[in-house]
């Protein structure tokens, strides 16, 4: 996963391709936040599994919630208040919209199956057309264990196939250990290999139920819609890029060091290093009734 210092700058490991198909919003009634939504706490503990904690900040992002505990807004701490990411919900879809003081910038719509898993997403841009311009779609496939095993990308508005893809492999512990990325000619352009142990840090259960290390979509880091890709804390990643022209592979490394936890094992402080360049990520939680 690329270096992420906030949800407003999240990107897919594949590019956001461009086209001119007009926006078609998903059907359904959205849920509006109440006037004091920024101070509301979750009335259930479902968002963070069986614990009584609710994530309130992660790295440079502050999180606020709807009354039912679903995430409402993500606001960067070091950007003007007019820039924020907002989520809206219906029974079978979720939208994540990036706002600026001038209005919508981009929007990602996630369609959900009966298990609450995303099976299709559409990505739209609003900078060139206020009505929205379709950029790309993704299809998400799962195995019998409800693990995400494939993402197919379509960037051609007139096509019916998804030519680019990412494939996911898991180990016996239930941890994602490899993502392979292929281009439209079936050439493997990239591979990420994940490790959950190190010389100084053994395998440890990851209490956080989301997938912020794996770049599954542009704006889904705080949405529990892809299942849990890792049961244990990620320790390191090796990313290798391959060239169709036969150039030497490019290898980059990421390591994660966990410095402190709360009493129930939720990470409070971790250092993420990318090729020697370190970045500290702090998390805070609200204790729910």
PDB file of C-alpha atoms in Angstrom, residues 13-217:
ATOM      1  CA  UNK A  13      -2.828   1.013  -6.786  1.00  0.00           C
ATOM      2  CA  UNK A  14      -4.291   1.137 -10.275  1.00  0.00           C
ATOM      3  CA  UNK A  15      -4.892   4.535 -11.899  1.00  0.00           C
ATOM      4  CA  UNK A  16      -8.293   6.245 -11.876  1.00  0.00           C
ATOM      5  CA  UNK A  17      -9.006   5.999 -15.604  1.00  0.00           C
ATOM      6  CA  UNK A  18     -10.946   8.726 -17.393  1.00  0.00           C
ATOM      7  CA  UNK A  19     -13.995   8.686 -19.680  1.00  0.00           C
ATOM      8  CA  UNK A  20     -17.137  10.688 -20.404  1.00  0.00           C
ATOM      9  CA  UNK A  21     -20.098   8.541 -19.337  1.00  0.00           C
ATOM     10  CA  UNK A  22     -22.593  10.564 -17.273  1.00  0.00           C
ATOM     11  CA  UNK A  23     -23.238   9.843 -13.627  1.00  0.00           C
ATOM     12  CA  UNK A  24     -26.080   7.462 -12.828  1.00  0.00           C
ATOM     13  CA  UNK A  25     -26.766   7.543  -9.089  1.00  0.00           C
ATOM     14  CA  UNK A  26     -27.690   4.359  -7.288  1.00  0.00           C
ATOM     15  CA  UNK A  27     -31.336   4.105  -6.231  1.00  0.00           C
ATOM     16  CA  UNK A  28     -32.531   4.445  -2.658  1.00  0.00           C
ATOM     17  CA  UNK A  29     -33.124   6.898   0.141  1.00  0.00           C
ATOM     18  CA  UNK A  30     -30.007   8.285   1.800  1.00  0.00           C
ATOM     19  CA  UNK A  31     -29.738   8.916   5.540  1.00  0.00           C
ATOM     20  CA  UNK A  32     -29.051  12.478   6.580  1.00  0.00           C
ATOM     21  CA  UNK A  33     -26.985  13.229   9.688  1.00  0.00           C
ATOM     22  CA  UNK A  34     -28.583  14.986  12.614  1.00  0.00           C
ATOM     23  CA  UNK A  35     -27.538  18.551  13.417  1.00  0.00           C
ATOM     24  CA  UNK A  36     -25.195  17.427  16.185  1.00  0.00           C
ATOM     25  CA  UNK A  37     -23.794  14.413  14.362  1.00  0.00           C
ATOM     26  CA  UNK A  38     -20.220  15.557  14.953  1.00  0.00           C
ATOM     27  CA  UNK A  39     -20.589  14.869  18.672  1.00  0.00           C
ATOM     28  CA  UNK A  40     -22.675  11.704  18.503  1.00  0.00           C
ATOM     29  CA  UNK A  41     -21.362   8.385  19.724  1.00  0.00           C
ATOM     30  CA  UNK A  42     -22.332   4.970  18.472  1.00  0.00           C
ATOM     31  CA  UNK A  43     -25.412   3.471  20.125  1.00  0.00           C
ATOM     32  CA  UNK A  44     -24.088  -0.005  19.320  1.00  0.00           C
ATOM     33  CA  UNK A  45     -20.622  -1.506  19.075  1.00  0.00           C
ATOM     34  CA  UNK A  46     -21.122  -3.115  15.670  1.00  0.00           C
ATOM     35  CA  UNK A  47     -18.758  -0.805  13.771  1.00  0.00           C
ATOM     36  CA  UNK A  48     -15.718  -2.047  15.673  1.00  0.00           C
ATOM     37  CA  UNK A  49     -16.841  -5.627  16.076  1.00  0.00           C
ATOM     38  CA  UNK A  50     -17.594  -6.905  19.588  1.00  0.00           C
ATOM     39  CA  UNK A  51     -15.659  -4.227  21.424  1.00  0.00           C
ATOM     40  CA  UNK A  52     -16.977  -1.083  23.080  1.00  0.00           C
ATOM     41  CA  UNK A  53     -14.668   1.263  21.171  1.00  0.00           C
ATOM     42  CA  UNK A  54     -15.296   3.660  18.314  1.00  0.00           C
ATOM     43  CA  UNK A  55     -12.406   5.043  16.280  1.00  0.00           C
ATOM     44  CA  UNK A  56     -12.417   8.855  16.542  1.00  0.00           C
ATOM     45  CA  UNK A  57      -9.116   9.733  14.889  1.00  0.00           C
ATOM     46  CA  UNK A  58      -6.615   7.934  12.695  1.00  0.00           C
ATOM     47  CA  UNK A  59      -3.377   9.589  11.609  1.00  0.00           C
ATOM     48  CA  UNK A  60      -4.397  13.070  10.365  1.00  0.00           C
ATOM     49  CA  UNK A  61      -8.121  12.284  10.072  1.00  0.00           C
ATOM     50  CA  UNK A  62     -10.969  12.920  12.527  1.00  0.00           C
ATOM     51  CA  UNK A  63     -13.997  10.620  12.237  1.00  0.00           C
ATOM     52  CA  UNK A  64     -17.607  11.399  13.143  1.00  0.00           C
ATOM     53  CA  UNK A  65     -20.657   9.137  13.004  1.00  0.00           C
ATOM     54  CA  UNK A  66     -24.387   8.900  12.374  1.00  0.00           C
ATOM     55  CA  UNK A  67     -26.589   8.099  15.421  1.00  0.00           C
ATOM     56  CA  UNK A  68     -26.660   4.400  14.466  1.00  0.00           C
ATOM     57  CA  UNK A  69     -22.846   4.215  14.562  1.00  0.00           C
ATOM     58  CA  UNK A  70     -22.101   4.176  10.837  1.00  0.00           C
ATOM     59  CA  UNK A  71     -19.373   6.557   9.777  1.00  0.00           C
ATOM     60  CA  UNK A  72     -20.599   9.938   8.539  1.00  0.00           C
ATOM     61  CA  UNK A  73     -17.615  12.191   7.865  1.00  0.00           C
ATOM     62  CA  UNK A  74     -13.811  12.106   7.713  1.00  0.00           C
ATOM     63  CA  UNK A  75     -12.116  15.475   8.131  1.00  0.00           C
ATOM     64  CA  UNK A  76      -8.397  16.060   7.718  1.00  0.00           C
ATOM     65  CA  UNK A  77      -6.838  17.947  10.617  1.00  0.00           C
ATOM     66  CA  UNK A  78      -4.543  20.094   8.491  1.00  0.00           C
ATOM     67  CA  UNK A  79      -6.841  21.135   5.619  1.00  0.00           C
ATOM     68  CA  UNK A  80      -9.616  23.779   5.542  1.00  0.00           C
ATOM     69  CA  UNK A  81     -12.980  22.691   6.928  1.00  0.00           C
ATOM     70  CA  UNK A  82     -14.633  22.870   3.502  1.00  0.00           C
ATOM     71  CA  UNK A  83     -12.700  19.787   2.409  1.00  0.00           C
ATOM     72  CA  UNK A  84     -14.083  16.541   3.806  1.00  0.00           C
ATOM     73  CA  UNK A  85     -15.189  13.017   2.933  1.00  0.00           C
ATOM     74  CA  UNK A  86     -18.841  12.187   3.622  1.00  0.00           C
ATOM     75  CA  UNK A  87     -20.702   8.864   3.545  1.00  0.00           C
ATOM     76  CA  UNK A  88     -24.382   8.252   2.815  1.00  0.00           C
ATOM     77  CA  UNK A  89     -26.276   4.978   3.074  1.00  0.00           C
ATOM     78  CA  UNK A  90     -29.205   3.052   1.653  1.00  0.00           C
ATOM     79  CA  UNK A  91     -30.158  -0.614   2.204  1.00  0.00           C
ATOM     80  CA  UNK A  92     -27.992  -1.925  -0.638  1.00  0.00           C
ATOM     81  CA  UNK A  93     -25.430   0.807  -1.360  1.00  0.00           C
ATOM     82  CA  UNK A  94     -23.083   3.370   0.161  1.00  0.00           C
ATOM     83  CA  UNK A  95     -21.662   6.522  -1.386  1.00  0.00           C
ATOM     84  CA  UNK A  96     -18.409   8.192  -0.356  1.00  0.00           C
ATOM     85  CA  UNK A  97     -18.177  11.779  -1.606  1.00  0.00           C
ATOM     86  CA  UNK A  98     -15.136  14.050  -1.441  1.00  0.00           C
ATOM     87  CA  UNK A  99     -16.247  17.667  -0.974  1.00  0.00           C
ATOM     88  CA  UNK A 100     -14.480  20.990  -1.423  1.00  0.00           C
ATOM     89  CA  UNK A 101     -15.778  24.524  -0.763  1.00  0.00           C
ATOM     90  CA  UNK A 102     -16.828  24.607  -4.443  1.00  0.00           C
ATOM     91  CA  UNK A 103     -18.851  21.392  -4.206  1.00  0.00           C
ATOM     92  CA  UNK A 104     -18.334  17.723  -5.016  1.00  0.00           C
ATOM     93  CA  UNK A 105     -14.907  16.649  -6.258  1.00  0.00           C
ATOM     94  CA  UNK A 106     -15.236  12.877  -6.625  1.00  0.00           C
ATOM     95  CA  UNK A 107     -17.673  10.203  -5.538  1.00  0.00           C
ATOM     96  CA  UNK A 108     -17.418   6.442  -5.162  1.00  0.00           C
ATOM     97  CA  UNK A 109     -20.586   4.326  -5.016  1.00  0.00           C
ATOM     98  CA  UNK A 110     -20.444   0.815  -3.495  1.00  0.00           C
ATOM     99  CA  UNK A 111     -23.163  -1.760  -4.211  1.00  0.00           C
ATOM    100  CA  UNK A 112     -23.644  -4.343  -1.432  1.00  0.00           C
ATOM    101  CA  UNK A 113     -24.788  -7.952  -1.466  1.00  0.00           C
ATOM    102  CA  UNK A 114     -27.028  -9.581   1.154  1.00  0.00           C
ATOM    103  CA  UNK A 115     -23.993 -10.101   3.436  1.00  0.00           C
ATOM    104  CA  UNK A 116     -23.109  -6.418   3.358  1.00  0.00           C
ATOM    105  CA  UNK A 117     -20.063  -7.022   1.146  1.00  0.00           C
ATOM    106  CA  UNK A 118     -19.265  -4.748  -1.762  1.00  0.00           C
ATOM    107  CA  UNK A 119     -19.569  -6.536  -5.098  1.00  0.00           C
ATOM    108  CA  UNK A 120     -19.412  -3.519  -7.451  1.00  0.00           C
ATOM    109  CA  UNK A 121     -18.197   0.078  -7.258  1.00  0.00           C
ATOM    110  CA  UNK A 122     -18.335   3.085  -9.599  1.00  0.00           C
ATOM    111  CA  UNK A 123     -16.022   6.082  -9.416  1.00  0.00           C
ATOM    112  CA  UNK A 124     -17.123   9.518 -10.670  1.00  0.00           C
ATOM    113  CA  UNK A 125     -15.399  12.880 -11.055  1.00  0.00           C
ATOM    114  CA  UNK A 126     -17.068  16.286 -10.809  1.00  0.00           C
ATOM    115  CA  UNK A 127     -14.242  18.690 -11.644  1.00  0.00           C
ATOM    116  CA  UNK A 128     -15.052  18.866 -15.383  1.00  0.00           C
ATOM    117  CA  UNK A 129     -18.808  18.360 -15.157  1.00  0.00           C
ATOM    118  CA  UNK A 130     -20.924  19.194 -12.101  1.00  0.00           C
ATOM    119  CA  UNK A 131     -23.281  16.330 -13.030  1.00  0.00           C
ATOM    120  CA  UNK A 132     -20.481  13.813 -12.714  1.00  0.00           C
ATOM    121  CA  UNK A 133     -18.264  11.952 -15.169  1.00  0.00           C
ATOM    122  CA  UNK A 134     -17.794   8.187 -14.889  1.00  0.00           C
ATOM    123  CA  UNK A 135     -14.126   7.261 -14.458  1.00  0.00           C
ATOM    124  CA  UNK A 136     -14.044   3.526 -13.765  1.00  0.00           C
ATOM    125  CA  UNK A 137     -15.831   0.544 -12.218  1.00  0.00           C
ATOM    126  CA  UNK A 138     -14.610  -2.358 -10.113  1.00  0.00           C
ATOM    127  CA  UNK A 139     -16.093  -5.790  -9.458  1.00  0.00           C
ATOM    128  CA  UNK A 140     -15.218  -7.635  -6.228  1.00  0.00           C
ATOM    129  CA  UNK A 141     -15.267 -11.432  -5.914  1.00  0.00           C
ATOM    130  CA  UNK A 142     -15.196 -13.579  -2.749  1.00  0.00           C
ATOM    131  CA  UNK A 143     -14.473 -17.220  -1.952  1.00  0.00           C
ATOM    132  CA  UNK A 144     -16.592 -19.590   0.166  1.00  0.00           C
ATOM    133  CA  UNK A 145     -14.866 -18.272   3.303  1.00  0.00           C
ATOM    134  CA  UNK A 146     -16.103 -14.752   2.415  1.00  0.00           C
ATOM    135  CA  UNK A 147     -12.549 -13.612   1.705  1.00  0.00           C
ATOM    136  CA  UNK A 148     -11.963 -11.100  -1.078  1.00  0.00           C
ATOM    137  CA  UNK A 149     -10.060 -12.946  -3.819  1.00  0.00           C
ATOM    138  CA  UNK A 150     -10.263 -10.724  -6.908  1.00  0.00           C
ATOM    139  CA  UNK A 151     -10.885  -7.142  -8.023  1.00  0.00           C
ATOM    140  CA  UNK A 152     -11.629  -6.554 -11.713  1.00  0.00           C
ATOM    141  CA  UNK A 153     -11.272  -3.039 -13.146  1.00  0.00           C
ATOM    142  CA  UNK A 154     -13.186  -1.608 -16.112  1.00  0.00           C
ATOM    143  CA  UNK A 155     -12.222   1.781 -17.523  1.00  0.00           C
ATOM    144  CA  UNK A 156     -14.004   1.583 -20.895  1.00  0.00           C
ATOM    145  CA  UNK A 157     -17.547   3.017 -20.632  1.00  0.00           C
ATOM    146  CA  UNK A 158     -18.731   1.109 -23.695  1.00  0.00           C
ATOM    147  CA  UNK A 159     -17.200  -2.223 -22.749  1.00  0.00           C
ATOM    148  CA  UNK A 160     -18.653  -5.118 -20.807  1.00  0.00           C
ATOM    149  CA  UNK A 161     -15.402  -6.734 -19.672  1.00  0.00           C
ATOM    150  CA  UNK A 162     -13.089  -5.914 -16.785  1.00  0.00           C
ATOM    151  CA  UNK A 163      -9.641  -6.318 -18.339  1.00  0.00           C
ATOM    152  CA  UNK A 164      -7.362  -5.330 -15.454  1.00  0.00           C
ATOM    153  CA  UNK A 165      -7.406  -7.257 -12.201  1.00  0.00           C
ATOM    154  CA  UNK A 166      -5.893  -7.846  -8.762  1.00  0.00           C
ATOM    155  CA  UNK A 167      -5.794 -11.343  -7.233  1.00  0.00           C
ATOM    156  CA  UNK A 168      -5.577 -12.083  -3.491  1.00  0.00           C
ATOM    157  CA  UNK A 169      -3.971 -15.068  -1.698  1.00  0.00           C
ATOM    158  CA  UNK A 170      -4.342 -15.995   1.999  1.00  0.00           C
ATOM    159  CA  UNK A 171      -2.446 -18.260   4.381  1.00  0.00           C
ATOM    160  CA  UNK A 172      -3.777 -20.831   6.841  1.00  0.00           C
ATOM    161  CA  UNK A 173      -4.043 -18.159   9.551  1.00  0.00           C
ATOM    162  CA  UNK A 174      -6.557 -16.190   7.478  1.00  0.00           C
ATOM    163  CA  UNK A 175      -4.078 -13.412   6.673  1.00  0.00           C
ATOM    164  CA  UNK A 176      -3.696 -11.895   3.220  1.00  0.00           C
ATOM    165  CA  UNK A 177      -0.159 -12.729   2.070  1.00  0.00           C
ATOM    166  CA  UNK A 178      -0.092 -11.679  -1.593  1.00  0.00           C
ATOM    167  CA  UNK A 179      -1.787  -9.329  -4.061  1.00  0.00           C
ATOM    168  CA  UNK A 180      -0.909  -9.727  -7.743  1.00  0.00           C
ATOM    169  CA  UNK A 181      -1.861  -7.058 -10.284  1.00  0.00           C
ATOM    170  CA  UNK A 182      -2.315  -7.768 -14.011  1.00  0.00           C
ATOM    171  CA  UNK A 183      -2.790  -5.398 -16.931  1.00  0.00           C
ATOM    172  CA  UNK A 184      -5.096  -5.737 -19.926  1.00  0.00           C
ATOM    173  CA  UNK A 185      -2.684  -8.116 -21.707  1.00  0.00           C
ATOM    174  CA  UNK A 186      -2.545 -10.453 -18.675  1.00  0.00           C
ATOM    175  CA  UNK A 187       1.001  -9.330 -17.833  1.00  0.00           C
ATOM    176  CA  UNK A 188       1.740  -9.195 -14.115  1.00  0.00           C
ATOM    177  CA  UNK A 189       2.687  -5.571 -13.474  1.00  0.00           C
ATOM    178  CA  UNK A 190       2.944  -5.746  -9.690  1.00  0.00           C
ATOM    179  CA  UNK A 191       3.044  -7.925  -6.617  1.00  0.00           C
ATOM    180  CA  UNK A 192       2.687  -7.125  -2.926  1.00  0.00           C
ATOM    181  CA  UNK A 193       3.814  -9.672  -0.338  1.00  0.00           C
ATOM    182  CA  UNK A 194       2.670  -9.221   3.255  1.00  0.00           C
ATOM    183  CA  UNK A 195       4.223 -10.574   6.465  1.00  0.00           C
ATOM    184  CA  UNK A 196       2.680 -10.748   9.933  1.00  0.00           C
ATOM    185  CA  UNK A 197       5.743 -11.709  11.978  1.00  0.00           C
ATOM    186  CA  UNK A 198       9.211 -10.232  12.342  1.00  0.00           C
ATOM    187  CA  UNK A 199      12.336 -10.956  14.350  1.00  0.00           C
ATOM    188  CA  UNK A 200      11.162  -8.715  17.195  1.00  0.00           C
ATOM    189  CA  UNK A 201       7.382  -8.820  16.787  1.00  0.00           C
ATOM    190  CA  UNK A 202       5.477 -12.122  16.773  1.00  0.00           C
ATOM    191  CA  UNK A 203       2.044 -12.679  15.259  1.00  0.00           C
ATOM    192  CA  UNK A 204      -0.582 -10.688  17.190  1.00  0.00           C
ATOM    193  CA  UNK A 205      -4.343 -10.480  16.686  1.00  0.00           C
ATOM    194  CA  UNK A 206      -5.483  -7.315  14.907  1.00  0.00           C
ATOM    195  CA  UNK A 207      -8.472  -5.891  16.791  1.00  0.00           C
ATOM    196  CA  UNK A 208      -9.119  -3.216  14.161  1.00  0.00           C
ATOM    197  CA  UNK A 209     -11.718  -4.620  11.722  1.00  0.00           C
ATOM    198  CA  UNK A 210     -10.880  -2.545   8.637  1.00  0.00           C
ATOM    199  CA  UNK A 211      -8.303  -2.770   5.853  1.00  0.00           C
ATOM    200  CA  UNK A 212      -6.350   0.491   5.703  1.00  0.00           C
ATOM    201  CA  UNK A 213      -3.098  -1.212   4.596  1.00  0.00           C
ATOM    202  CA  UNK A 214      -4.352  -2.706   1.332  1.00  0.00           C
ATOM    203  CA  UNK A 215      -5.766   0.041  -0.964  1.00  0.00           C
ATOM    204  CA  UNK A 216      -8.983  -1.766  -1.919  1.00  0.00           C
ATOM    205  CA  UNK A 217     -10.766   1.339  -3.212  1.00  0.00           C
TER     206      UNK A 217
END
